[in-house]
Amino acid sequence: MHSVESGGLRGALLSLLTVLAVSSASAQHGAPVQARTNAFNDPFVQVTRAIPHCPVPEGPLYTEAEVRELAHVRSQHGGSCHRVGRCRLPNSYLYDAEIIPRVQRYIQQDGRFDDTSVWVLGERRLVTLMGCVQSQAQAEALEKAVWLVDDVMGVINLLQVGAERDGVRYLVLPP
């Protein structure tokens, strides 16, 4: 499959997951829960809604401390594609507000994915797919379809077959 596997992406994802895991562990051990917002305005939308009880992704929510920790990494990663000539815009995060509505429209008009419940998140021209599909083949077809959308640099496929909460590969809202 064409999933993104570059070292830079892996590093950024590991940083983000570490920050989220630490904040989640703090909340579980009685530390005061801090307000969380989509401080970076990362586009995050539900595209399809056919599978009942599909675990709802939490979305891109950050505490003030997480924002401070991620701001430098995001500025470095965001500007690097322009510096090396891979992006026409000065920051790769600037593409996301255009990409995600096009991804949403493409998925909804395709027809093959009407029986799914899918959310999409845009970060740095990377599209993360979260939610529930009917089969592994459908998850792979959806990933391939999103790769066809203009300006998409990579697809992170976190889709699952069915609506079970066990084994979900993304952070979910409480039931």
PDB file of C-alpha atoms in Angstrom:
ATOM      1  CA  MET A   1       0.000   0.000   0.000  1.00  0.00           C
ATOM      2  CA  HIS A   2       1.070   3.625  -0.425  1.00  0.00           C
ATOM      3  CA  SER A   3       0.899   4.609   3.263  1.00  0.00           C
ATOM      4  CA  VAL A   4       3.294   7.343   4.281  1.00  0.00           C
ATOM      5  CA  GLU A   5       6.362   5.876   5.972  1.00  0.00           C
ATOM      6  CA  SER A   6       9.006   8.635   5.855  1.00  0.00           C
ATOM      7  CA  GLY A   7      11.261   9.148   8.852  1.00  0.00           C
ATOM      8  CA  GLY A   8      10.149  12.766   9.290  1.00  0.00           C
ATOM      9  CA  LEU A   9       6.510  11.789   9.394  1.00  0.00           C
ATOM     10  CA  ARG A  10       7.222   8.976  11.815  1.00  0.00           C
ATOM     11  CA  GLY A  11       9.096  11.382  14.078  1.00  0.00           C
ATOM     12  CA  ALA A  12       6.304  13.955  14.003  1.00  0.00           C
ATOM     13  CA  LEU A  13       3.668  11.299  14.693  1.00  0.00           C
ATOM     14  CA  LEU A  14       5.712   9.857  17.545  1.00  0.00           C
ATOM     15  CA  SER A  15       6.095  13.346  19.063  1.00  0.00           C
ATOM     16  CA  LEU A  16       2.366  13.941  18.803  1.00  0.00           C
ATOM     17  CA  LEU A  17       1.488  10.516  20.217  1.00  0.00           C
ATOM     18  CA  THR A  18       3.925  11.024  23.102  1.00  0.00           C
ATOM     19  CA  VAL A  19       2.387  14.391  23.973  1.00  0.00           C
ATOM     20  CA  LEU A  20      -1.118  12.927  23.793  1.00  0.00           C
ATOM     21  CA  ALA A  21      -0.188   9.844  25.839  1.00  0.00           C
ATOM     22  CA  VAL A  22       1.411  11.956  28.576  1.00  0.00           C
ATOM     23  CA  SER A  23      -1.614  14.237  28.765  1.00  0.00           C
ATOM     24  CA  SER A  24      -3.978  11.250  28.803  1.00  0.00           C
ATOM     25  CA  ALA A  25      -1.965   9.547  31.557  1.00  0.00           C
ATOM     26  CA  SER A  26      -1.960  12.771  33.600  1.00  0.00           C
ATOM     27  CA  ALA A  27      -5.730  13.039  33.321  1.00  0.00           C
ATOM     28  CA  GLN A  28      -6.175   9.404  34.368  1.00  0.00           C
ATOM     29  CA  HIS A  29      -3.976   9.827  37.459  1.00  0.00           C
ATOM     30  CA  GLY A  30      -5.890  12.701  38.993  1.00  0.00           C
ATOM     31  CA  ALA A  31      -3.980  15.620  37.467  1.00  0.00           C
ATOM     32  CA  PRO A  32      -6.205  18.574  36.639  1.00  0.00           C
ATOM     33  CA  VAL A  33      -7.687  18.294  33.177  1.00  0.00           C
ATOM     34  CA  GLN A  34      -6.727  21.238  30.983  1.00  0.00           C
ATOM     35  CA  ALA A  35      -8.984  22.732  28.353  1.00  0.00           C
ATOM     36  CA  ARG A  36      -8.191  21.361  24.904  1.00  0.00           C
ATOM     37  CA  THR A  37      -8.846  23.115  21.608  1.00  0.00           C
ATOM     38  CA  ASN A  38      -8.035  22.779  17.938  1.00  0.00           C
ATOM     39  CA  ALA A  39      -5.467  25.564  18.385  1.00  0.00           C
ATOM     40  CA  PHE A  40      -3.823  24.923  15.004  1.00  0.00           C
ATOM     41  CA  ASN A  41      -7.181  24.917  13.142  1.00  0.00           C
ATOM     42  CA  ASP A  42      -6.453  21.555  11.553  1.00  0.00           C
ATOM     43  CA  PRO A  43      -9.419  20.659   9.319  1.00  0.00           C
ATOM     44  CA  PHE A  44     -11.309  17.688  10.744  1.00  0.00           C
ATOM     45  CA  VAL A  45     -14.680  16.578   9.348  1.00  0.00           C
ATOM     46  CA  GLN A  46     -16.980  13.594   9.279  1.00  0.00           C
ATOM     47  CA  VAL A  47     -17.431  12.579   5.648  1.00  0.00           C
ATOM     48  CA  THR A  48     -19.810   9.588   5.856  1.00  0.00           C
ATOM     49  CA  ARG A  49     -22.249   8.363   8.547  1.00  0.00           C
ATOM     50  CA  ALA A  50     -23.602   4.912   7.685  1.00  0.00           C
ATOM     51  CA  ILE A  51     -22.162   2.621  10.385  1.00  0.00           C
ATOM     52  CA  PRO A  52     -23.915   3.090  13.724  1.00  0.00           C
ATOM     53  CA  HIS A  53     -21.786   3.077  16.884  1.00  0.00           C
ATOM     54  CA  CYS A  54     -18.540   3.634  14.990  1.00  0.00           C
ATOM     55  CA  PRO A  55     -16.032   4.984  17.539  1.00  0.00           C
ATOM     56  CA  VAL A  56     -15.930   8.763  17.070  1.00  0.00           C
ATOM     57  CA  PRO A  57     -12.394  10.151  16.766  1.00  0.00           C
ATOM     58  CA  GLU A  58     -11.436  12.770  19.285  1.00  0.00           C
ATOM     59  CA  GLY A  59     -10.022  15.064  16.635  1.00  0.00           C
ATOM     60  CA  PRO A  60      -7.079  17.458  16.822  1.00  0.00           C
ATOM     61  CA  LEU A  61      -7.419  18.794  20.373  1.00  0.00           C
ATOM     62  CA  TYR A  62      -4.444  20.175  22.302  1.00  0.00           C
ATOM     63  CA  THR A  63      -3.793  21.694  25.723  1.00  0.00           C
ATOM     64  CA  GLU A  64      -1.823  24.936  25.970  1.00  0.00           C
ATOM     65  CA  ALA A  65       1.248  22.933  26.994  1.00  0.00           C
ATOM     66  CA  GLU A  66       0.887  20.622  23.988  1.00  0.00           C
ATOM     67  CA  VAL A  67       0.525  23.631  21.679  1.00  0.00           C
ATOM     68  CA  ARG A  68       3.762  25.111  23.042  1.00  0.00           C
ATOM     69  CA  GLU A  69       5.553  21.784  22.619  1.00  0.00           C
ATOM     70  CA  LEU A  70       4.273  21.168  19.082  1.00  0.00           C
ATOM     71  CA  ALA A  71       4.547  24.737  17.728  1.00  0.00           C
ATOM     72  CA  HIS A  72       8.263  24.519  16.936  1.00  0.00           C
ATOM     73  CA  VAL A  73       8.005  21.074  15.325  1.00  0.00           C
ATOM     74  CA  ARG A  74       5.038  22.202  13.226  1.00  0.00           C
ATOM     75  CA  SER A  75       6.815  25.350  12.048  1.00  0.00           C
ATOM     76  CA  GLN A  76       9.888  23.355  11.039  1.00  0.00           C
ATOM     77  CA  HIS A  77       7.915  20.651   9.230  1.00  0.00           C
ATOM     78  CA  GLY A  78       5.475  23.119   7.682  1.00  0.00           C
ATOM     79  CA  GLY A  79       8.152  25.279   6.062  1.00  0.00           C
ATOM     80  CA  SER A  80      10.565  22.551   5.001  1.00  0.00           C
ATOM     81  CA  CYS A  81       8.650  21.514   1.880  1.00  0.00           C
ATOM     82  CA  HIS A  82       8.743  25.097   0.551  1.00  0.00           C
ATOM     83  CA  ARG A  83      12.456  25.479   1.328  1.00  0.00           C
ATOM     84  CA  VAL A  84      13.287  22.365  -0.699  1.00  0.00           C
ATOM     85  CA  GLY A  85      10.945  23.255  -3.574  1.00  0.00           C
ATOM     86  CA  ARG A  86       8.217  20.636  -3.012  1.00  0.00           C
ATOM     87  CA  CYS A  87       5.476  23.173  -2.133  1.00  0.00           C
ATOM     88  CA  ARG A  88       4.435  26.359  -3.878  1.00  0.00           C
ATOM     89  CA  LEU A  89       2.984  27.802  -0.637  1.00  0.00           C
ATOM     90  CA  PRO A  90       5.377  28.884   2.159  1.00  0.00           C
ATOM     91  CA  ASN A  91       3.942  26.422   4.657  1.00  0.00           C
ATOM     92  CA  SER A  92       2.488  22.990   3.932  1.00  0.00           C
ATOM     93  CA  TYR A  93      -0.238  23.475   6.585  1.00  0.00           C
ATOM     94  CA  LEU A  94      -1.735  26.206   4.360  1.00  0.00           C
ATOM     95  CA  TYR A  95      -2.925  23.529   1.908  1.00  0.00           C
ATOM     96  CA  ASP A  96      -5.096  21.673   4.414  1.00  0.00           C
ATOM     97  CA  ALA A  97      -8.055  24.075   4.405  1.00  0.00           C
ATOM     98  CA  GLU A  98      -8.385  23.449   0.644  1.00  0.00           C
ATOM     99  CA  ILE A  99      -7.518  19.756   0.584  1.00  0.00           C
ATOM    100  CA  ILE A 100      -9.988  18.448   3.180  1.00  0.00           C
ATOM    101  CA  PRO A 101     -13.150  19.850   1.524  1.00  0.00           C
ATOM    102  CA  ARG A 102     -11.967  18.320  -1.775  1.00  0.00           C
ATOM    103  CA  VAL A 103     -11.321  14.975  -0.068  1.00  0.00           C
ATOM    104  CA  GLN A 104     -14.787  15.148   1.509  1.00  0.00           C
ATOM    105  CA  ARG A 105     -16.457  15.908  -1.819  1.00  0.00           C
ATOM    106  CA  TYR A 106     -14.498  13.184  -3.631  1.00  0.00           C
ATOM    107  CA  ILE A 107     -15.407  10.495  -1.073  1.00  0.00           C
ATOM    108  CA  GLN A 108     -19.074  11.507  -0.977  1.00  0.00           C
ATOM    109  CA  GLN A 109     -19.436  11.620  -4.759  1.00  0.00           C
ATOM    110  CA  ASP A 110     -17.510   8.410  -5.424  1.00  0.00           C
ATOM    111  CA  GLY A 111     -20.401   6.178  -4.268  1.00  0.00           C
ATOM    112  CA  ARG A 112     -18.269   3.214  -3.172  1.00  0.00           C
ATOM    113  CA  PHE A 113     -18.028   4.521   0.386  1.00  0.00           C
ATOM    114  CA  ASP A 114     -21.648   5.407   1.157  1.00  0.00           C
ATOM    115  CA  ASP A 115     -21.899   2.477   3.613  1.00  0.00           C
ATOM    116  CA  THR A 116     -19.025   3.711   5.837  1.00  0.00           C
ATOM    117  CA  SER A 117     -18.537   6.120   8.735  1.00  0.00           C
ATOM    118  CA  VAL A 118     -15.377   8.078   8.037  1.00  0.00           C
ATOM    119  CA  TRP A 119     -13.698  11.191   9.425  1.00  0.00           C
ATOM    120  CA  VAL A 120     -10.783  12.956   7.741  1.00  0.00           C
ATOM    121  CA  LEU A 121      -8.078  15.100   9.302  1.00  0.00           C
ATOM    122  CA  GLY A 122      -5.674  17.310   7.368  1.00  0.00           C
ATOM    123  CA  GLU A 123      -2.216  18.125   8.666  1.00  0.00           C
ATOM    124  CA  ARG A 124       0.647  19.280   6.434  1.00  0.00           C
ATOM    125  CA  ARG A 125      -0.880  17.864   3.237  1.00  0.00           C
ATOM    126  CA  LEU A 126      -1.278  14.504   4.988  1.00  0.00           C
ATOM    127  CA  VAL A 127      -4.811  13.136   5.169  1.00  0.00           C
ATOM    128  CA  THR A 128      -5.624  10.840   8.069  1.00  0.00           C
ATOM    129  CA  LEU A 129      -8.612   8.521   7.561  1.00  0.00           C
ATOM    130  CA  MET A 130     -10.384   7.387  10.744  1.00  0.00           C
ATOM    131  CA  GLY A 131     -13.586   5.456  11.255  1.00  0.00           C
ATOM    132  CA  CYS A 132     -15.352   2.306  10.144  1.00  0.00           C
ATOM    133  CA  VAL A 133     -15.614   0.487   6.828  1.00  0.00           C
ATOM    134  CA  GLN A 134     -17.234  -2.767   5.685  1.00  0.00           C
ATOM    135  CA  SER A 135     -14.047  -4.586   4.610  1.00  0.00           C
ATOM    136  CA  GLN A 136     -10.275  -4.306   4.410  1.00  0.00           C
ATOM    137  CA  ALA A 137     -10.609  -4.038   0.625  1.00  0.00           C
ATOM    138  CA  GLN A 138     -12.905  -1.034   1.074  1.00  0.00           C
ATOM    139  CA  ALA A 139     -10.368   0.597   3.444  1.00  0.00           C
ATOM    140  CA  GLU A 140      -7.633   0.121   0.858  1.00  0.00           C
ATOM    141  CA  ALA A 141      -9.839   1.457  -1.949  1.00  0.00           C
ATOM    142  CA  LEU A 142     -10.646   4.547   0.124  1.00  0.00           C
ATOM    143  CA  GLU A 143      -6.971   5.145   0.813  1.00  0.00           C
ATOM    144  CA  LYS A 144      -6.156   4.858  -2.895  1.00  0.00           C
ATOM    145  CA  ALA A 145      -9.010   7.228  -3.777  1.00  0.00           C
ATOM    146  CA  VAL A 146      -7.759   9.911  -1.378  1.00  0.00           C
ATOM    147  CA  TRP A 147      -4.263   9.678  -2.880  1.00  0.00           C
ATOM    148  CA  LEU A 148      -5.828  10.922  -6.148  1.00  0.00           C
ATOM    149  CA  VAL A 149      -6.924  14.253  -4.650  1.00  0.00           C
ATOM    150  CA  ASP A 150      -4.720  17.130  -5.805  1.00  0.00           C
ATOM    151  CA  ASP A 151      -2.074  18.357  -3.313  1.00  0.00           C
ATOM    152  CA  VAL A 152      -2.369  15.284  -1.043  1.00  0.00           C
ATOM    153  CA  MET A 153       1.183  14.340  -0.081  1.00  0.00           C
ATOM    154  CA  GLY A 154       0.292  11.246   1.935  1.00  0.00           C
ATOM    155  CA  VAL A 155      -2.515   9.202   3.453  1.00  0.00           C
ATOM    156  CA  ILE A 156      -2.527   7.721   6.946  1.00  0.00           C
ATOM    157  CA  ASN A 157      -5.079   4.920   6.995  1.00  0.00           C
ATOM    158  CA  LEU A 158      -6.467   4.283  10.506  1.00  0.00           C
ATOM    159  CA  LEU A 159      -9.736   2.794   9.267  1.00  0.00           C
ATOM    160  CA  GLN A 160     -11.124  -0.347  10.875  1.00  0.00           C
ATOM    161  CA  VAL A 161     -13.511  -3.021   9.684  1.00  0.00           C
ATOM    162  CA  GLY A 162     -16.682  -2.889  11.791  1.00  0.00           C
ATOM    163  CA  ALA A 163     -17.534  -0.708  14.771  1.00  0.00           C
ATOM    164  CA  GLU A 164     -15.801  -2.427  17.701  1.00  0.00           C
ATOM    165  CA  ARG A 165     -14.092  -0.093  20.191  1.00  0.00           C
ATOM    166  CA  ASP A 166     -11.370  -2.634  21.009  1.00  0.00           C
ATOM    167  CA  GLY A 167      -8.319  -2.188  18.832  1.00  0.00           C
ATOM    168  CA  VAL A 168      -9.205   1.282  17.507  1.00  0.00           C
ATOM    169  CA  ARG A 169      -6.006   2.900  16.232  1.00  0.00           C
ATOM    170  CA  TYR A 170      -7.007   6.509  16.972  1.00  0.00           C
ATOM    171  CA  LEU A 171      -8.017   8.459  20.067  1.00  0.00           C
ATOM    172  CA  VAL A 172     -11.787   8.293  20.558  1.00  0.00           C
ATOM    173  CA  LEU A 173     -14.370  10.390  22.348  1.00  0.00           C
ATOM    174  CA  PRO A 174     -15.766   8.719  25.458  1.00  0.00           C
ATOM    175  CA  PRO A 175     -18.927   6.666  24.727  1.00  0.00           C
TER     176      PRO A 175
END
